PDB file of C-alpha atoms in Angstrom:
ATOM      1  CA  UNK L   1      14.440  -7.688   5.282  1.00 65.00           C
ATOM      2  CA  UNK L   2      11.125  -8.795   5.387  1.00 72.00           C
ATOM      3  CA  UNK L   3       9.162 -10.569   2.209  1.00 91.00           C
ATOM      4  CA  UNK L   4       5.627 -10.932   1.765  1.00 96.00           C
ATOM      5  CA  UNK L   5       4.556 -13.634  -0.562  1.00 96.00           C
ATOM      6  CA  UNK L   6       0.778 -13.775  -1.759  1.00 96.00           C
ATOM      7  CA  UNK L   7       0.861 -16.915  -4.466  1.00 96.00           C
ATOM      8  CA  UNK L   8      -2.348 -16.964  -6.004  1.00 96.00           C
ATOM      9  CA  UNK L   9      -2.018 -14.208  -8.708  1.00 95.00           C
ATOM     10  CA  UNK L  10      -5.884 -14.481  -9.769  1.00 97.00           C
ATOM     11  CA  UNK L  11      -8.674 -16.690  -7.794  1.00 98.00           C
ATOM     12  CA  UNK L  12     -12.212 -16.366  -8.444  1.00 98.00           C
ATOM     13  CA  UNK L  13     -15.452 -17.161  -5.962  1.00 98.00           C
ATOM     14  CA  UNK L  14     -19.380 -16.927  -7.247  1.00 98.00           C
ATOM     15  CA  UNK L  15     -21.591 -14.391  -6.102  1.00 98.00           C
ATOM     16  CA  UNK L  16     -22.624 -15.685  -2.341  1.00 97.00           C
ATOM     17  CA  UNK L  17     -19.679 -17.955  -2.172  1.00 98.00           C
ATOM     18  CA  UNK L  18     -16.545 -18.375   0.618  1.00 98.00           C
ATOM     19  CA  UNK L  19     -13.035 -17.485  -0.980  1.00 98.00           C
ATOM     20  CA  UNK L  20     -10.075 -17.389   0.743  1.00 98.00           C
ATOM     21  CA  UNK L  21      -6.848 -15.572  -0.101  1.00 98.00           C
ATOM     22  CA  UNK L  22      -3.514 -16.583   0.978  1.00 98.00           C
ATOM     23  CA  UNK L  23      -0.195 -14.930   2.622  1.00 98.00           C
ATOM     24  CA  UNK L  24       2.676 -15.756   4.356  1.00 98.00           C
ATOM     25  CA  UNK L  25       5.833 -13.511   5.301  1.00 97.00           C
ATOM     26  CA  UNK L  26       9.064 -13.642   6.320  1.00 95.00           C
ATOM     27  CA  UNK L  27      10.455 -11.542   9.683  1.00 92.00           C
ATOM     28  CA  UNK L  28      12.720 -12.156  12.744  1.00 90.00           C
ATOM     29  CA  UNK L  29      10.564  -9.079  14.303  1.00 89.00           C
ATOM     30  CA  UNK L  30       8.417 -10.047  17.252  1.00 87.00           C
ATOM     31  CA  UNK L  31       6.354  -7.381  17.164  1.00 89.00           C
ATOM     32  CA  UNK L  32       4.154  -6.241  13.688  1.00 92.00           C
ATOM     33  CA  UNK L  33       1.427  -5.434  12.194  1.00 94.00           C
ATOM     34  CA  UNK L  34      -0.385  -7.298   9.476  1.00 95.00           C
ATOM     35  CA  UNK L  35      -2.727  -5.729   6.566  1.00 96.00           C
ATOM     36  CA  UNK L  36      -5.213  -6.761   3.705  1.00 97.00           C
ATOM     37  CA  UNK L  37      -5.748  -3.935   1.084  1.00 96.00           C
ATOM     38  CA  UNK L  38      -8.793  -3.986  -1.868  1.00 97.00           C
ATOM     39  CA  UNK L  39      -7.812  -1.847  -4.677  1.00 95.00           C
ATOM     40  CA  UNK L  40     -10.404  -1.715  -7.244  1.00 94.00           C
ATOM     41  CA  UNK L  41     -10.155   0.184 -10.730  1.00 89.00           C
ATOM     42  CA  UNK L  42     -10.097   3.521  -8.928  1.00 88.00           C
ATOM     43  CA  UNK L  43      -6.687   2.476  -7.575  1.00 89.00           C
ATOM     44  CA  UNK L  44      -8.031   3.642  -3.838  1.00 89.00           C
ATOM     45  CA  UNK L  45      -6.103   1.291  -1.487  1.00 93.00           C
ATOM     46  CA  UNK L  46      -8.738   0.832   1.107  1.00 94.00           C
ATOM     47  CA  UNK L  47      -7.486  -1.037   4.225  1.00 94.00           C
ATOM     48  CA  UNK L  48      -9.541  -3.883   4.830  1.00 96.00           C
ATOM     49  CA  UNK L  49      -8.669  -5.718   7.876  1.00 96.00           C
ATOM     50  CA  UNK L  50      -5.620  -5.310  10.171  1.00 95.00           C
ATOM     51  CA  UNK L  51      -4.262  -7.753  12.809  1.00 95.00           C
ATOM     52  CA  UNK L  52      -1.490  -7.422  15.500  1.00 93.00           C
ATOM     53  CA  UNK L  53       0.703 -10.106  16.190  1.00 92.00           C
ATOM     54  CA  UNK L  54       0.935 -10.098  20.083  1.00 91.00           C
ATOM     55  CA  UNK L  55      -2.958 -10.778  19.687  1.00 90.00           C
ATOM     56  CA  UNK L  56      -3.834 -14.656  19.182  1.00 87.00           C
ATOM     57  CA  UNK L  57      -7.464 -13.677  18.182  1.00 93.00           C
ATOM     58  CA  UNK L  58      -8.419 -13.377  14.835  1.00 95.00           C
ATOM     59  CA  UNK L  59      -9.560 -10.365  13.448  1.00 94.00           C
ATOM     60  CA  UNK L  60     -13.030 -10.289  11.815  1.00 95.00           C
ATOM     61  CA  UNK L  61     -14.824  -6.663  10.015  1.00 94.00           C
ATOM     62  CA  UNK L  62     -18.482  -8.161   8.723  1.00 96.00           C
ATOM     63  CA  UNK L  63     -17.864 -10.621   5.836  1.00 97.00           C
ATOM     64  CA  UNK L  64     -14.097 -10.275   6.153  1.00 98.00           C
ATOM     65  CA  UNK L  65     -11.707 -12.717   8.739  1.00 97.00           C
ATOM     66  CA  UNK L  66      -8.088 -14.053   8.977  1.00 98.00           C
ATOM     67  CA  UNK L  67      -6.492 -17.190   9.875  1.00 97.00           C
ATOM     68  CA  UNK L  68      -3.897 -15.864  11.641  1.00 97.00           C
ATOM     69  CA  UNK L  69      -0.835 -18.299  12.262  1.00 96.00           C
ATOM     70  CA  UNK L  70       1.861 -16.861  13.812  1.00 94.00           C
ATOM     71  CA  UNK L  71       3.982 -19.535  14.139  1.00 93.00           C
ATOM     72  CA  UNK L  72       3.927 -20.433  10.603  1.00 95.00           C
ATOM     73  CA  UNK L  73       4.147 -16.913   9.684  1.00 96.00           C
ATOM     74  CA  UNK L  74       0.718 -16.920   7.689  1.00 97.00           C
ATOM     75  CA  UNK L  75      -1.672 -14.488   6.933  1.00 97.00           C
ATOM     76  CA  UNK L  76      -5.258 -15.478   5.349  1.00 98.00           C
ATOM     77  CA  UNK L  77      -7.889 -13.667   4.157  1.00 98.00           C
ATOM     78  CA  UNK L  78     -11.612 -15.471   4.082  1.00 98.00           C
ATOM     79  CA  UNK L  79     -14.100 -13.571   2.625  1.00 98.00           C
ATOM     80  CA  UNK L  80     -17.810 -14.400   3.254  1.00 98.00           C
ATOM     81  CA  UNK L  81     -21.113 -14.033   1.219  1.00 98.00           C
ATOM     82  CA  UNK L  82     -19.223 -12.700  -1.716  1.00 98.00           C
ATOM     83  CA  UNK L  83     -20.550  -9.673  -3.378  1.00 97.00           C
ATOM     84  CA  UNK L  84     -19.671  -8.354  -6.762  1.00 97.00           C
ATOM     85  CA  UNK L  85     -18.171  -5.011  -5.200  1.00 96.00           C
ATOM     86  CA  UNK L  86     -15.560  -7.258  -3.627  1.00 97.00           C
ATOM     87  CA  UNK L  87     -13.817  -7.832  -7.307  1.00 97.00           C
ATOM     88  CA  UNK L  88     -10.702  -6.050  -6.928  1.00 97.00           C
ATOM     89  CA  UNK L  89      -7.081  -6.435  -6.111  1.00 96.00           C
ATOM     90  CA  UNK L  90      -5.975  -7.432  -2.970  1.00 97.00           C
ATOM     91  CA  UNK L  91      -2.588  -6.832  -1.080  1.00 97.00           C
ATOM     92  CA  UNK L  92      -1.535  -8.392   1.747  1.00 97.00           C
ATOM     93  CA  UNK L  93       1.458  -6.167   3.751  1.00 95.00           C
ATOM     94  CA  UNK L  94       3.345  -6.512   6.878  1.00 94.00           C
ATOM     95  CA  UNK L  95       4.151  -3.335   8.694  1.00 91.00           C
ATOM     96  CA  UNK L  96       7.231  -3.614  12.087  1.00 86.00           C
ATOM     97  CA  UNK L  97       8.307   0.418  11.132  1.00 84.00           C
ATOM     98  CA  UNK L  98       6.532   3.076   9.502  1.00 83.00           C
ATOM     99  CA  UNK L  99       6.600   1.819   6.311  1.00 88.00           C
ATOM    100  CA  UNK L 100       4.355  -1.174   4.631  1.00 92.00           C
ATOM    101  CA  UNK L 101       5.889  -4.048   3.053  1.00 94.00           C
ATOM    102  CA  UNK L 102       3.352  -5.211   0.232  1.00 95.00           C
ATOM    103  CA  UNK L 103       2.533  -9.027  -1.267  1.00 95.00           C
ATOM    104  CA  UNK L 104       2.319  -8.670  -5.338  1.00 94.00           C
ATOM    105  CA  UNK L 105      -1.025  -8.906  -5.015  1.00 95.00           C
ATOM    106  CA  UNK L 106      -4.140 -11.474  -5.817  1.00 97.00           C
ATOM    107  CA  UNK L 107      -6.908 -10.422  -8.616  1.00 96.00           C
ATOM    108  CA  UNK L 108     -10.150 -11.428  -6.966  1.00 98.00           C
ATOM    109  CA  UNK L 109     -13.275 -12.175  -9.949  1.00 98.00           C
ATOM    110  CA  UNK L 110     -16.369 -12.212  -8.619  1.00 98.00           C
ATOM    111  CA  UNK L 111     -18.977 -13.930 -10.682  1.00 97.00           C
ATOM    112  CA  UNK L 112     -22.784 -13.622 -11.130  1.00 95.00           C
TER     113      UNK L 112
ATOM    114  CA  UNK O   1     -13.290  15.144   6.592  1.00 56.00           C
ATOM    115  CA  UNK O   2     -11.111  14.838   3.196  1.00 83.00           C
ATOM    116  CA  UNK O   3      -8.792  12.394   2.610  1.00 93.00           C
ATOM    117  CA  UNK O   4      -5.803  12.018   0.900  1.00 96.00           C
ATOM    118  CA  UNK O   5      -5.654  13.652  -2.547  1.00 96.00           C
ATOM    119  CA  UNK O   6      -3.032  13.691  -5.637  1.00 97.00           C
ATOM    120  CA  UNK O   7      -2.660  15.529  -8.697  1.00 97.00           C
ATOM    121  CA  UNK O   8      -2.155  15.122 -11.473  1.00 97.00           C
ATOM    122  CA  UNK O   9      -4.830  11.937 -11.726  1.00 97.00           C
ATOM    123  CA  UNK O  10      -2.484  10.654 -14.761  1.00 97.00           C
ATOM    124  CA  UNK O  11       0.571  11.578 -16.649  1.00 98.00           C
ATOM    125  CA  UNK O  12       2.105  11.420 -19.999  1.00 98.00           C
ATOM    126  CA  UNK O  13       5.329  12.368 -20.079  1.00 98.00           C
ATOM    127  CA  UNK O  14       8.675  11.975 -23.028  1.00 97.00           C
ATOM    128  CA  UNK O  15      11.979   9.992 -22.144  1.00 97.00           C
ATOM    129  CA  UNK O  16      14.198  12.729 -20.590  1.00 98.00           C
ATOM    130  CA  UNK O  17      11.435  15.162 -19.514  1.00 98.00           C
ATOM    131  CA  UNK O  18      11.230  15.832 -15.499  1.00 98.00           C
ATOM    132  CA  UNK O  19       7.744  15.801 -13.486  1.00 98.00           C
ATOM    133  CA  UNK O  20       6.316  16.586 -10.517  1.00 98.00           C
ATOM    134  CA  UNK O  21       3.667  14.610  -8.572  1.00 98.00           C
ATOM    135  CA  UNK O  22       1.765  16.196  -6.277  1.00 98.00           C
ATOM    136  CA  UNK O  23       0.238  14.670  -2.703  1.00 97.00           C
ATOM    137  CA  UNK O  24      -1.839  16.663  -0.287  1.00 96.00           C
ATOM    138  CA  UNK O  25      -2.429  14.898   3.223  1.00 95.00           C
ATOM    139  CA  UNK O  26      -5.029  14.586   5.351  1.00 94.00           C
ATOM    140  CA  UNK O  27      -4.435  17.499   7.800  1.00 92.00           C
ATOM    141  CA  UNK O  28      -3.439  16.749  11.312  1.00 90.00           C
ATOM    142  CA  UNK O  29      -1.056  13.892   9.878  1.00 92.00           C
ATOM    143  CA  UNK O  30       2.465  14.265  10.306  1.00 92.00           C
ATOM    144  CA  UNK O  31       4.130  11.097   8.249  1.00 94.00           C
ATOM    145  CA  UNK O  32       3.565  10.890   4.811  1.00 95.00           C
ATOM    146  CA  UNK O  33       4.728   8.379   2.398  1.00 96.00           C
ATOM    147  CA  UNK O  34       5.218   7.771  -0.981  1.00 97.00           C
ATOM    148  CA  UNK O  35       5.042   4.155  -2.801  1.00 97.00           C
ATOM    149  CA  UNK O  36       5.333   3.087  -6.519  1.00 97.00           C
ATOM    150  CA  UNK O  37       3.445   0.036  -8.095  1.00 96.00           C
ATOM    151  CA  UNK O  38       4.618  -0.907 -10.618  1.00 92.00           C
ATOM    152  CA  UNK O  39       2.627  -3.076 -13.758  1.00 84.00           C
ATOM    153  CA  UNK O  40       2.568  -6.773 -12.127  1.00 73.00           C
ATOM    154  CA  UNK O  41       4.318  -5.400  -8.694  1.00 76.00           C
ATOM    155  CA  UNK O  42       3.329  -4.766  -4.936  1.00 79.00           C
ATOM    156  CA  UNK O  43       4.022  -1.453  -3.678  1.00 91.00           C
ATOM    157  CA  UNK O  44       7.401  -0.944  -3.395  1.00 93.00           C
ATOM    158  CA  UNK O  45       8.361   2.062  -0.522  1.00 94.00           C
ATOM    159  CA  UNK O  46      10.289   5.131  -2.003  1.00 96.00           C
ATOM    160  CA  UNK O  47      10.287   7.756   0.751  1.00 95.00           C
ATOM    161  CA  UNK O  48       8.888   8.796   4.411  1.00 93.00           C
ATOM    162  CA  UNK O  49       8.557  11.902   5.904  1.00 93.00           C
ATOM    163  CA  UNK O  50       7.667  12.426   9.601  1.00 91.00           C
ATOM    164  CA  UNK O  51       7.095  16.295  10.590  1.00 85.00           C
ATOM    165  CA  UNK O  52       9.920  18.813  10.361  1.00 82.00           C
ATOM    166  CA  UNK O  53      12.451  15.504  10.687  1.00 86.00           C
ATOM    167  CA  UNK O  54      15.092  14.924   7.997  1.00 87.00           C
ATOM    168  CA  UNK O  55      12.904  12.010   5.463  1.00 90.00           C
ATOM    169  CA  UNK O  56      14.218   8.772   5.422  1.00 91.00           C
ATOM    170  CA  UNK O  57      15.015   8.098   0.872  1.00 91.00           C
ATOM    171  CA  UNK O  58      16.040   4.575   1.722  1.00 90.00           C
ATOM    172  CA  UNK O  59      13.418   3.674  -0.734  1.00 92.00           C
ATOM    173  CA  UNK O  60      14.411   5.725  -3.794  1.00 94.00           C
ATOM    174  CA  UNK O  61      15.277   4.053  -6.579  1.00 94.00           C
ATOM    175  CA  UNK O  62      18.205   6.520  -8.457  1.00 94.00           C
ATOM    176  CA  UNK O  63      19.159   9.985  -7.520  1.00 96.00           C
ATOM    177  CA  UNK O  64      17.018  11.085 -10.163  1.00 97.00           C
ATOM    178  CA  UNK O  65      14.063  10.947  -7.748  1.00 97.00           C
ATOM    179  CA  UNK O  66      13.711  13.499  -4.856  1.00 96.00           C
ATOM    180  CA  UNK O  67      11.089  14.636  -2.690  1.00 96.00           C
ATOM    181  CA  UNK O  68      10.325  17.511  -0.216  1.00 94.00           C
ATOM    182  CA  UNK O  69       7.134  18.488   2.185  1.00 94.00           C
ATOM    183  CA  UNK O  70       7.148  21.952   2.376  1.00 85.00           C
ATOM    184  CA  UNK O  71       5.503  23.357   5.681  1.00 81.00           C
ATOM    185  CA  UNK O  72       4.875  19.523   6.857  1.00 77.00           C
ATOM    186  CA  UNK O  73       1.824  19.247   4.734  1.00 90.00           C
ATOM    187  CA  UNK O  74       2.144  19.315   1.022  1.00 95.00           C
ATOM    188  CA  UNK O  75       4.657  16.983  -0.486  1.00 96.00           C
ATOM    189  CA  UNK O  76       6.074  16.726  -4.114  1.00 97.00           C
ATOM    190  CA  UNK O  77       7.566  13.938  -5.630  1.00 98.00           C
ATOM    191  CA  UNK O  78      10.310  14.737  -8.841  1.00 98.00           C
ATOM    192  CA  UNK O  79      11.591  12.540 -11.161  1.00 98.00           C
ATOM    193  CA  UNK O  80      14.187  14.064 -13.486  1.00 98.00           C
ATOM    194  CA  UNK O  81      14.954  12.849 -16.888  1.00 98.00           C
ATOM    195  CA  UNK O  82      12.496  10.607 -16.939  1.00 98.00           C
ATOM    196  CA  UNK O  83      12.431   6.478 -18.395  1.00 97.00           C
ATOM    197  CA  UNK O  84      10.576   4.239 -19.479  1.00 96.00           C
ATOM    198  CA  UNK O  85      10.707   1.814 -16.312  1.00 94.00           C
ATOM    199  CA  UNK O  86       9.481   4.837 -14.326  1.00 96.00           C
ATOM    200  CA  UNK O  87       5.978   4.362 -15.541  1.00 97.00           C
ATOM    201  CA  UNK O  88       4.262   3.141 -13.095  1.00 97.00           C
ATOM    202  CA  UNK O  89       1.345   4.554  -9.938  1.00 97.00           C
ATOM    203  CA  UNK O  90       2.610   6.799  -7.272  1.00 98.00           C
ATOM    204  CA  UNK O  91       0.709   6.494  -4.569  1.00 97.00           C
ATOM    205  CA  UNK O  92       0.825   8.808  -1.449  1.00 97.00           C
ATOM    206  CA  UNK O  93      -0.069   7.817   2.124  1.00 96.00           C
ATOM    207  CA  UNK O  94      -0.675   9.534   5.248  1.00 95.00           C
ATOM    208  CA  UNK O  95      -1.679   8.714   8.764  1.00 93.00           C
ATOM    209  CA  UNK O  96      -1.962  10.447  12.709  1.00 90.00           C
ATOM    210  CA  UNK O  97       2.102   9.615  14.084  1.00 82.00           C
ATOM    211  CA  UNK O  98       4.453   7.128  12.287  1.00 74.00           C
ATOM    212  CA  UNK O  99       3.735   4.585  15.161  1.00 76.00           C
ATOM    213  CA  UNK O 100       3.422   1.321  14.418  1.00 73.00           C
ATOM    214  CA  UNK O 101      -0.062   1.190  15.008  1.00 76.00           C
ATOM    215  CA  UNK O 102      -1.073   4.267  12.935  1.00 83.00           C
ATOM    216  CA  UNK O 103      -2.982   3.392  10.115  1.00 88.00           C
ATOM    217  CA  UNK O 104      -2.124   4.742   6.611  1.00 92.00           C
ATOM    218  CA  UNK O 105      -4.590   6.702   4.018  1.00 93.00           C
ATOM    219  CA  UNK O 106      -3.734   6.138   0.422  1.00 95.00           C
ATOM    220  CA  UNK O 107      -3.893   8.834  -2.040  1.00 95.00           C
ATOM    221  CA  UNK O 108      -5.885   7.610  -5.765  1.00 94.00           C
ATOM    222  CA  UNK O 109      -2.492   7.858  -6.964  1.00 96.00           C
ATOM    223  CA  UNK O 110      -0.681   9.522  -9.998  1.00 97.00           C
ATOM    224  CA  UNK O 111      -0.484   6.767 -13.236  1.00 97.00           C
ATOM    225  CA  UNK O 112       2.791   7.916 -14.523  1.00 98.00           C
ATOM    226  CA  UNK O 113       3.478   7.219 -18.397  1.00 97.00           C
ATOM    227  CA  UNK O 114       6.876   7.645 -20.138  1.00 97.00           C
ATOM    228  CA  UNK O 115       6.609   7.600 -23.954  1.00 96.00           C
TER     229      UNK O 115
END
């Protein structure tokens, strides 16, 4: 089965600032899919970034990148210019089916 | 176009009492999932349903829970005699084909309470 461990449980970044979120997972797959989900208040899971493992480029969406090491099985998230709509929860998840295995989750704070 | 909607937005529900959570996809989309989070907890997978094929419940937690998609659009979610460790979001999902590269739409979910 595969895990997905995120092990900061809350991190916090100033407005403007660089914060990075961690993940690493566990699979014997050789082909997947890799996720980050925001979820603010609302509880809308809104997919932020996605990256597929046969691709050695990392994926970047405006402010938003990973560090993609495949070999180590490791998943970043960097988030640029941070803006105080980015507070939220984020989930990282691992997909090699249909269905979406899903990190516990890391409480972003975003101060003024 | 819409998205992904649920209903109810939350419920309150006694210890025994059954329910019914209710997810609409966004049309054209043949899978459609179902997830629970849990206070403190990921998303943990209950059930998948891909067009008129038999759903994979791999994911349920107790045969207490059952789901169906009538039509392969609307699904409902049931929880019979209801607990207290069943409170908790529901969150549907849908997307295009089940393919690995499909991405999913989440529902806003159905906060489940059991007093």
């Amino acid at each position: 089965a595969q895990t997905v461990t995120q092990s900061q449980p809350e991190m916090s970044v100033q407005e403007a600032e660089t914060v990075t979120l961690s993940c690493t997972y566990d699979t014997s797959e050789s082909d997947y899919y890799l996720f980050w989900y925001k979820q603010p208040p609302s509880r809308q899971m809104i997919l932020v970034i996605r990256q597929e493992a046969y691709k050695q480029q990392n994926a970047t969406e405006n402010r938003f990148s990973v560090n993609f090491q495949k070999a180590a099985k490791s998943f970043s998230l960097k988030i640029s210019d941070s803006q105080l709509g980015d507070a939220a929860m984020y989930f990282c998840a691992y997909k090699s089916g249909y269905a979406l295995n899903f990190g516990k989750g890391t409480s972003l704070l975003v101060t003024p | 176009g819409a998205g992904v909607s649920q209903s109810p937005s939350n419920k309150v529900t006694e210890k025994g009492k059954d329910v019914e959570l209710r997810c609409d996809p966004i049309s054209g989309h043949t899978a459609l999932y179902w997830y629970r989070q849990s206070l403190g907890q990921g998303l943990e997978f209950l059930i998948y349903f891909q067009g008129n094929s038999a759903p994979d419940k791999s994911g349920l937690p107790s045969d207490r829970f059952s789901a169906e998609r009538t039509g392969g659009s609307v699904s409902t979610l049931t929880i019979q005699r209801t607990q207290q460790e069943d409170s908790a979001v529901y969150l549907c999902a849908s997307s295009f084909d089940r393919g690995i590269n499909y991405e999913q739409y989440f529902g806003p979910g159905t906060r489940l309470t059991v007093t």
